Coordinates of C-alpha atoms (C1' of nucleotides) in Angstrom, one line a residue:
Chain A
M1 CA 4.0 -28.2 0.0
L2 CA 6.4 -25.4 0.7
A3 CA 10.1 -25.6 0.6
D4 CA 10.4 -25.4 4.4
G5 CA 8.0 -28.4 4.9
R6 CA 4.9 -26.4 5.7
R7 CA 1.8 -27.2 3.7
Q8 CA -1.0 -25.0 2.3
V9 CA -4.2 -26.8 1.7
V10 CA -5.8 -25.1 -1.3
A11 CA -9.2 -26.7 -1.2
F12 CA -11.4 -29.4 0.3
H13 CA -13.5 -31.2 -2.3
I14 CA -16.7 -33.1 -1.6
A15 CA -18.6 -35.5 -3.8
G16 CA -19.4 -34.2 -7.3
E17 CA -16.7 -31.5 -7.4
T18 CA -14.1 -31.1 -10.0
F19 CA -10.4 -30.2 -9.5
G20 CA -7.0 -30.5 -11.1
F21 CA -7.2 -27.8 -13.7
E22 CA -3.4 -27.3 -14.0
G23 CA -2.7 -26.1 -17.5
G24 CA 0.9 -27.2 -18.3
K25 CA 2.7 -30.5 -17.8
V26 CA 4.3 -29.3 -14.6
R27 CA 2.0 -29.9 -11.6
S28 CA 2.4 -27.7 -8.5
F29 CA -0.3 -29.3 -6.4
F30 CA -1.4 -32.7 -5.3
A31 CA -4.6 -34.2 -4.0
E32 CA -5.1 -36.5 -1.0
C33 CA -8.1 -38.6 -0.1
I34 CA -9.3 -38.3 3.4
V35 CA -12.4 -40.4 3.0
S36 CA -13.0 -43.3 0.7
T37 CA -13.2 -41.8 -2.7
G38 CA -14.2 -42.5 -6.3
L39 CA -12.7 -40.5 -9.1
T40 CA -13.6 -39.9 -12.8
T41 CA -11.1 -38.2 -15.1
V42 CA -12.2 -35.7 -17.7
E43 CA -10.4 -35.6 -21.0
I44 CA -10.1 -32.4 -23.0
D45 CA -10.3 -32.4 -26.8
R46 CA -7.3 -33.4 -28.8
D47 CA -7.0 -29.8 -30.1
G48 CA -7.0 -28.5 -26.6
R49 CA -10.4 -26.7 -26.7
Y50 CA -12.3 -27.1 -23.5
S51 CA -16.0 -27.6 -23.6
P52 CA -18.1 -24.7 -22.2
E53 CA -19.1 -26.9 -19.3
L54 CA -15.6 -27.8 -18.3
M55 CA -14.5 -24.2 -18.8
E56 CA -17.2 -23.1 -16.4
L57 CA -15.9 -25.6 -13.8
A58 CA -12.4 -24.4 -14.2
L59 CA -13.4 -20.8 -13.8
K60 CA -15.5 -21.6 -10.8
E61 CA -12.4 -23.2 -9.3
M62 CA -10.5 -20.1 -9.9
I63 CA -13.1 -17.9 -8.3
R64 CA -13.1 -20.3 -5.3
A65 CA -9.3 -19.9 -5.0
Q66 CA -9.5 -16.2 -5.1
E67 CA -12.3 -16.1 -2.5
H68 CA -10.2 -18.4 -0.4
L69 CA -7.7 -15.6 -0.5
L70 CA -10.2 -13.4 1.2
V71 CA -10.5 -15.8 4.0
V72 CA -6.8 -16.6 4.5
G73 CA -6.0 -12.9 4.3
K74 CA -8.3 -12.1 7.2
Q75 CA -6.4 -11.4 10.4
C76 CA -8.8 -12.9 13.0
A77 CA -8.6 -16.7 13.4
L78 CA -12.2 -16.8 14.8
E79 CA -13.5 -15.2 11.6
K80 CA -11.6 -17.6 9.3
L81 CA -12.9 -20.5 11.2
A82 CA -16.5 -19.2 11.0
V83 CA -16.2 -18.8 7.2
F84 CA -14.8 -22.3 6.9
L85 CA -17.7 -23.8 8.9
V86 CA -20.4 -21.9 7.1
D87 CA -18.9 -22.8 3.7
L88 CA -18.7 -26.4 4.7
A89 CA -22.2 -26.4 6.1
E90 CA -23.7 -24.9 3.0
R91 CA -21.9 -27.4 0.8
Q92 CA -23.2 -30.2 3.0
G93 CA -26.7 -28.9 2.6
G94 CA -27.9 -27.0 5.6
L95 CA -26.6 -25.8 8.9
G96 CA -27.9 -28.5 11.2
C97 CA -24.9 -30.7 11.7
I98 CA -21.5 -30.3 10.1
D99 CA -19.3 -33.3 9.4
L100 CA -15.6 -32.7 9.6
P101 CA -13.8 -35.5 7.7
M102 CA -10.5 -33.7 7.9
T103 CA -8.1 -33.4 10.9
R104 CA -7.3 -30.2 12.8
T105 CA -4.0 -30.2 11.0
D106 CA -5.8 -30.1 7.6
I107 CA -8.0 -27.3 8.8
G108 CA -5.1 -25.4 10.1
D109 CA -3.1 -25.8 6.9
Y110 CA -6.2 -24.7 5.0
L111 CA -6.8 -21.6 7.0
G112 CA -3.2 -20.7 7.7
M113 CA -3.0 -21.3 11.4
T114 CA -1.8 -23.9 13.9
I115 CA -3.9 -26.8 15.1
E116 CA -3.8 -25.3 18.6
T117 CA -5.4 -22.1 17.3
V118 CA -8.1 -24.1 15.4
S119 CA -8.8 -26.1 18.6
R120 CA -8.9 -23.1 20.8
N121 CA -11.2 -21.1 18.6
L122 CA -13.6 -24.1 18.2
S123 CA -13.6 -24.2 22.0
K124 CA -14.3 -20.5 22.1
L125 CA -17.3 -21.0 19.8
R126 CA -18.5 -23.9 21.9
S127 CA -18.3 -21.9 25.2
A128 CA -20.1 -19.0 23.5
G129 CA -22.9 -21.4 22.8
V130 CA -22.6 -21.0 19.1
L131 CA -22.0 -24.7 18.4
R132 CA -21.8 -28.1 20.1
L133 CA -19.2 -30.7 19.5
R134 CA -21.0 -34.0 19.2
S135 CA -17.5 -35.5 18.7
S136 CA -14.3 -33.8 17.5
R137 CA -15.4 -34.6 13.9
S138 CA -19.0 -33.7 14.2
I139 CA -20.4 -30.2 14.9
E140 CA -23.9 -29.1 15.7
I141 CA -24.7 -25.5 15.0
L142 CA -26.7 -24.0 17.7
K143 CA -26.7 -20.3 16.8
P144 CA -26.5 -20.2 13.0
Q145 CA -27.0 -16.4 12.9
R146 CA -24.1 -15.8 15.2
L147 CA -21.9 -17.9 13.0
Y148 CA -23.1 -16.2 9.8
C149 CA -22.4 -12.9 11.5
L150 CA -18.8 -13.9 12.4
A151 CA -18.4 -15.1 8.8
S152 CA -19.4 -11.6 7.6
K153 CA -22.3 -13.2 5.7
L154 CA -24.9 -11.1 7.5
Chain B
M1 CA -13.9 -5.7 -0.8
L2 CA -15.0 -7.5 2.4
A3 CA -18.3 -6.8 4.1
D4 CA -16.4 -5.1 7.0
G5 CA -14.7 -2.6 4.7
R6 CA -11.4 -4.5 4.5
R7 CA -9.9 -5.2 1.2
Q8 CA -8.1 -8.2 -0.3
V9 CA -5.9 -7.4 -3.2
V10 CA -5.9 -10.6 -5.3
A11 CA -3.2 -9.6 -7.8
F12 CA -1.0 -6.9 -9.3
H13 CA -0.9 -7.0 -13.0
I14 CA 1.8 -5.5 -15.2
A15 CA 1.8 -4.7 -18.9
G16 CA 0.9 -7.7 -21.1
E17 CA -0.9 -9.7 -18.4
T18 CA -4.5 -10.8 -18.7
F19 CA -7.2 -10.8 -16.0
G20 CA -10.9 -10.8 -15.4
F21 CA -11.7 -14.5 -16.0
E22 CA -14.9 -14.5 -14.0
G23 CA -17.3 -17.0 -15.5
G24 CA -20.8 -16.0 -14.6
K25 CA -22.6 -12.7 -15.0
V26 CA -22.0 -11.8 -11.3
R27 CA -18.6 -10.2 -10.7
S28 CA -17.0 -10.6 -7.3
F29 CA -13.8 -8.6 -7.9
F30 CA -12.9 -5.3 -9.5
A31 CA -9.7 -3.8 -11.0
E32 CA -8.1 -0.5 -10.3
C33 CA -5.4 1.4 -12.3
I34 CA -2.5 2.6 -10.2
V35 CA -0.4 3.7 -13.2
S36 CA -1.6 5.0 -16.6
T37 CA -3.0 2.0 -18.3
G38 CA -4.2 0.8 -21.7
L39 CA -6.6 -2.1 -21.9
T40 CA -7.7 -4.5 -24.6
T41 CA -10.7 -6.7 -24.2
V42 CA -10.8 -10.3 -25.4
E43 CA -14.1 -11.7 -26.6
I44 CA -15.0 -15.3 -26.3
D45 CA -16.7 -17.3 -29.0
R46 CA -20.4 -17.0 -29.3
D47 CA -20.8 -20.7 -28.3
G48 CA -18.8 -20.1 -25.2
R49 CA -15.8 -22.1 -26.3
Y50 CA -12.5 -20.6 -25.2
S51 CA -9.6 -20.7 -27.5
P52 CA -6.7 -22.9 -26.2
E53 CA -4.6 -19.7 -25.8
L54 CA -7.2 -17.9 -23.7
M55 CA -7.8 -21.1 -21.7
E56 CA -4.1 -21.3 -21.0
L57 CA -4.2 -17.7 -19.7
A58 CA -7.2 -18.4 -17.5
L59 CA -5.5 -21.5 -16.0
K60 CA -2.3 -19.6 -15.4
E61 CA -4.3 -17.0 -13.6
M62 CA -5.8 -19.8 -11.4
I63 CA -2.4 -21.3 -10.6
R64 CA -1.2 -17.8 -9.7
A65 CA -4.2 -17.4 -7.3
Q66 CA -3.5 -20.7 -5.7
E67 CA 0.2 -19.9 -5.3
H68 CA -0.7 -16.6 -3.8
L69 CA -2.5 -18.6 -1.2
L70 CA 0.8 -20.2 -0.3
V71 CA 2.2 -16.7 0.4
V72 CA -0.8 -15.3 2.3
G73 CA -1.0 -18.4 4.3
K74 CA 2.6 -18.0 5.6
Q75 CA 2.8 -16.8 9.1
C76 CA 5.9 -14.7 8.9
A77 CA 5.5 -11.2 7.5
L78 CA 9.1 -10.9 6.5
E79 CA 8.8 -14.0 4.4
K80 CA 5.6 -12.8 2.7
L81 CA 7.3 -9.5 1.8
A82 CA 10.4 -11.3 0.5
V83 CA 8.2 -13.5 -1.8
F84 CA 6.4 -10.4 -3.0
L85 CA 9.6 -8.6 -3.8
V86 CA 11.2 -11.5 -5.6
D87 CA 8.0 -12.1 -7.6
L88 CA 7.8 -8.4 -8.6
A89 CA 11.5 -8.3 -9.4
E90 CA 11.3 -11.4 -11.7
R91 CA 8.3 -10.0 -13.5
Q92 CA 10.1 -6.7 -14.0
G93 CA 13.0 -8.6 -15.5
G94 CA 15.9 -8.9 -13.1
L95 CA 16.7 -8.2 -9.5
G96 CA 18.6 -4.9 -9.9
C97 CA 16.1 -2.3 -9.0
I98 CA 12.4 -2.9 -8.2
D99 CA 9.8 -0.4 -9.0
L100 CA 6.8 -0.2 -6.6
P101 CA 4.0 1.6 -8.3
M102 CA 1.6 0.6 -5.5
T103 CA 1.2 2.1 -2.1
R104 CA 2.0 0.4 1.2
T105 CA -1.7 0.0 1.7
D106 CA -1.9 -1.9 -1.5
I107 CA 1.0 -4.1 -0.5
G108 CA -0.5 -4.7 2.9
D109 CA -3.9 -5.7 1.5
Y110 CA -2.2 -8.0 -1.0
L111 CA -0.1 -9.8 1.7
G112 CA -2.7 -9.7 4.5
M113 CA -0.9 -7.3 6.9
T114 CA -1.1 -3.7 8.0
I115 CA 0.9 -0.9 6.3
E116 CA 2.9 -0.5 9.4
T117 CA 4.1 -4.1 9.3
V118 CA 5.0 -3.7 5.6
S119 CA 7.0 -0.6 6.4
R120 CA 8.7 -2.1 9.5
N121 CA 9.7 -5.2 7.6
L122 CA 11.1 -3.2 4.7
S123 CA 13.1 -1.3 7.3
K124 CA 14.3 -4.6 8.7
L125 CA 15.5 -5.7 5.3
R126 CA 17.1 -2.3 4.8
S127 CA 19.0 -2.4 8.1
A128 CA 20.1 -6.0 7.4
G129 CA 21.7 -4.7 4.2
V130 CA 19.5 -6.8 2.0
L131 CA 18.1 -3.8 0.1
R132 CA 18.3 -0.1 -0.2
L133 CA 15.4 2.3 -0.6
R134 CA 16.2 4.8 -3.4
S135 CA 12.9 6.3 -2.6
S136 CA 9.8 4.8 -0.9
R137 CA 8.7 3.5 -4.3
S138 CA 12.0 2.3 -5.7
I139 CA 14.0 -0.5 -4.2
E140 CA 17.6 -1.6 -5.0
I141 CA 18.4 -5.2 -4.1
L142 CA 21.8 -5.5 -2.6
K143 CA 21.8 -9.1 -1.5
P144 CA 19.6 -11.1 -3.9
Q145 CA 20.6 -14.4 -2.5
R146 CA 19.4 -13.4 1.0
L147 CA 16.1 -12.3 -0.4
Y148 CA 15.7 -15.5 -2.4
C149 CA 16.5 -17.5 0.8
L150 CA 13.9 -15.6 2.8
A151 CA 11.4 -16.3 0.0
S152 CA 12.2 -20.0 0.3
K153 CA 13.3 -20.0 -3.3
L154 CA 16.8 -21.3 -2.5
Chain C
dC1 C1' -6.4 -53.8 27.1
dG2 C1' -2.6 -51.3 25.0
dA3 C1' -0.6 -48.3 21.6
dG4 C1' -0.6 -44.7 18.3
dG5 C1' -2.6 -40.9 16.6
dT6 C1' -5.7 -37.0 17.4
dC7 C1' -7.4 -33.4 20.1
dT8 C1' -7.5 -30.0 23.9
dT9 C1' -5.7 -26.9 27.2
dG10 C1' -2.1 -24.1 29.8
dA11 C1' 1.8 -20.9 30.1
dA12 C1' 5.4 -18.3 28.1
dT13 C1' 7.1 -16.2 24.1
dT14 C1' 7.0 -13.9 19.8
dC15 C1' 4.9 -11.4 16.5
dT16 C1' 1.4 -8.3 14.6
dT17 C1' -1.8 -4.9 15.3
dT18 C1' -3.4 -0.6 17.1
dC19 C1' -2.9 4.0 18.3
dA20 C1' -0.2 8.0 18.0
dA21 C1' 3.2 11.2 16.5
dC22 C1' 6.1 12.8 13.1
dA23 C1' 8.7 12.9 8.6
dA24 C1' 8.7 12.9 3.7
dT25 C1' 6.5 13.6 -0.6
dA26 C1' 3.4 15.3 -4.1
dG27 C1' 0.1 18.4 -5.7
dT28 C1' -2.2 23.2 -5.6
dG29 C1' -2.8 27.8 -6.0
dG30 C1' -1.0 32.3 -5.2
Chain D
dC1 C1' 9.1 29.8 -7.1
dC2 C1' 7.3 29.1 -2.7
dA3 C1' 4.2 28.3 1.0
dC4 C1' 0.2 25.4 2.1
dT5 C1' -2.1 21.2 2.3
dA6 C1' -3.2 16.5 1.8
dT7 C1' -1.4 12.1 1.1
dT8 C1' 1.9 8.7 2.0
dG9 C1' 5.4 6.6 4.7
dT10 C1' 8.1 5.7 9.0
dT11 C1' 8.8 4.8 13.8
dG12 C1' 7.7 4.1 18.8
dA13 C1' 5.1 2.1 22.7
dA14 C1' 1.3 -0.6 24.4
dA15 C1' -2.0 -4.0 23.7
dG16 C1' -3.7 -8.1 21.6
dA17 C1' -3.4 -12.4 19.2
dA18 C1' -1.2 -16.4 17.5
dT19 C1' 2.6 -19.5 18.0
dT20 C1' 5.5 -22.5 20.5
dC21 C1' 6.4 -25.9 23.8
dA22 C1' 4.6 -29.1 26.9
dA23 C1' 1.3 -32.0 29.2
dG24 C1' -2.6 -34.6 29.5
dA25 C1' -7.2 -36.3 27.6
dC26 C1' -9.7 -38.7 24.2
dC27 C1' -10.5 -41.8 20.6
dT28 C1' -9.8 -45.7 17.4
dC29 C1' -8.0 -49.9 16.0
dG30 C1' -5.6 -54.1 16.4

DNA sequence: CGAGGTCTTGAATTCTTTCAACAATAGTGG
DNA sequence: CCACTATTGTTGAAAGAATTCAAGACCTCG
């Protein structure tokens, strides 16, 4: 949360992902469940040495944060949204149908835009025939290559 | 660098800071010197276990990246710039005079805005009496509390 | 069926970007 | 030391994009 009440969503995590690598005793971020969730905690060694596996996860998380910067730093809302959708699709295994468990507000706070902009640009993708909204929380990708292109992945 | 030629500056590092914690063999980012620079490399153990000290640095770097997200995600350019200046001032030890070794382009790519917007908002702060430009690369803070307030640090 | 939350869409405003011109600065070679 | 040149920085005007404010549609749950 920011001092003025605004919120920056740093990441969406799906099953099997690890988060919470904050070093010190002071925590700057918090996590929220948006679907029913099970958690496992990972303890570090008493002497503070991380295992290579855990270290790798922490570094992966850092790279992800830095790559998220690339997205949020983009100027065009449509592009940001495309990257978000492609990322989500890949992590859900394939570009057929994307499940959006989060609200438009969550997406907006993740991408640094208002919910109206999220909605408008989803509509823009819809009317361009790139995707179809089965419901507001379920998206069917009709033209994956167009989406990839917008996301600068092609 | 982004596929379309745009650039996202992830961090500015000053003397004594550590960077380059990319886990795998593939590197997504690169570093550039903008002042004359000395470097020391840190090697990790053969078994891949990081020392607690190095781990702490890596995690600090991750937190920094996530906090940078908070800045880039902000909508207002003036606010972003204020946060940038306050951060730089604090790392340079005090708010008297800030040294800007980087170009406006670097600042813009760091904050996710054009150089013109950087320049314009610096001018805005100048005409508001918040700061004075000794030169384009050297800034004197006249009203620190105003700057802090803009940076949502007060 | 009703109520609350979520989502979409429109219109006006505000802000940034883009394009262009010019000023200031630093570096180069005579 | 000075003119020349390239880079960097500033500013203006127009265009474009997102935000804000507002209204209404849709969905879910009790």
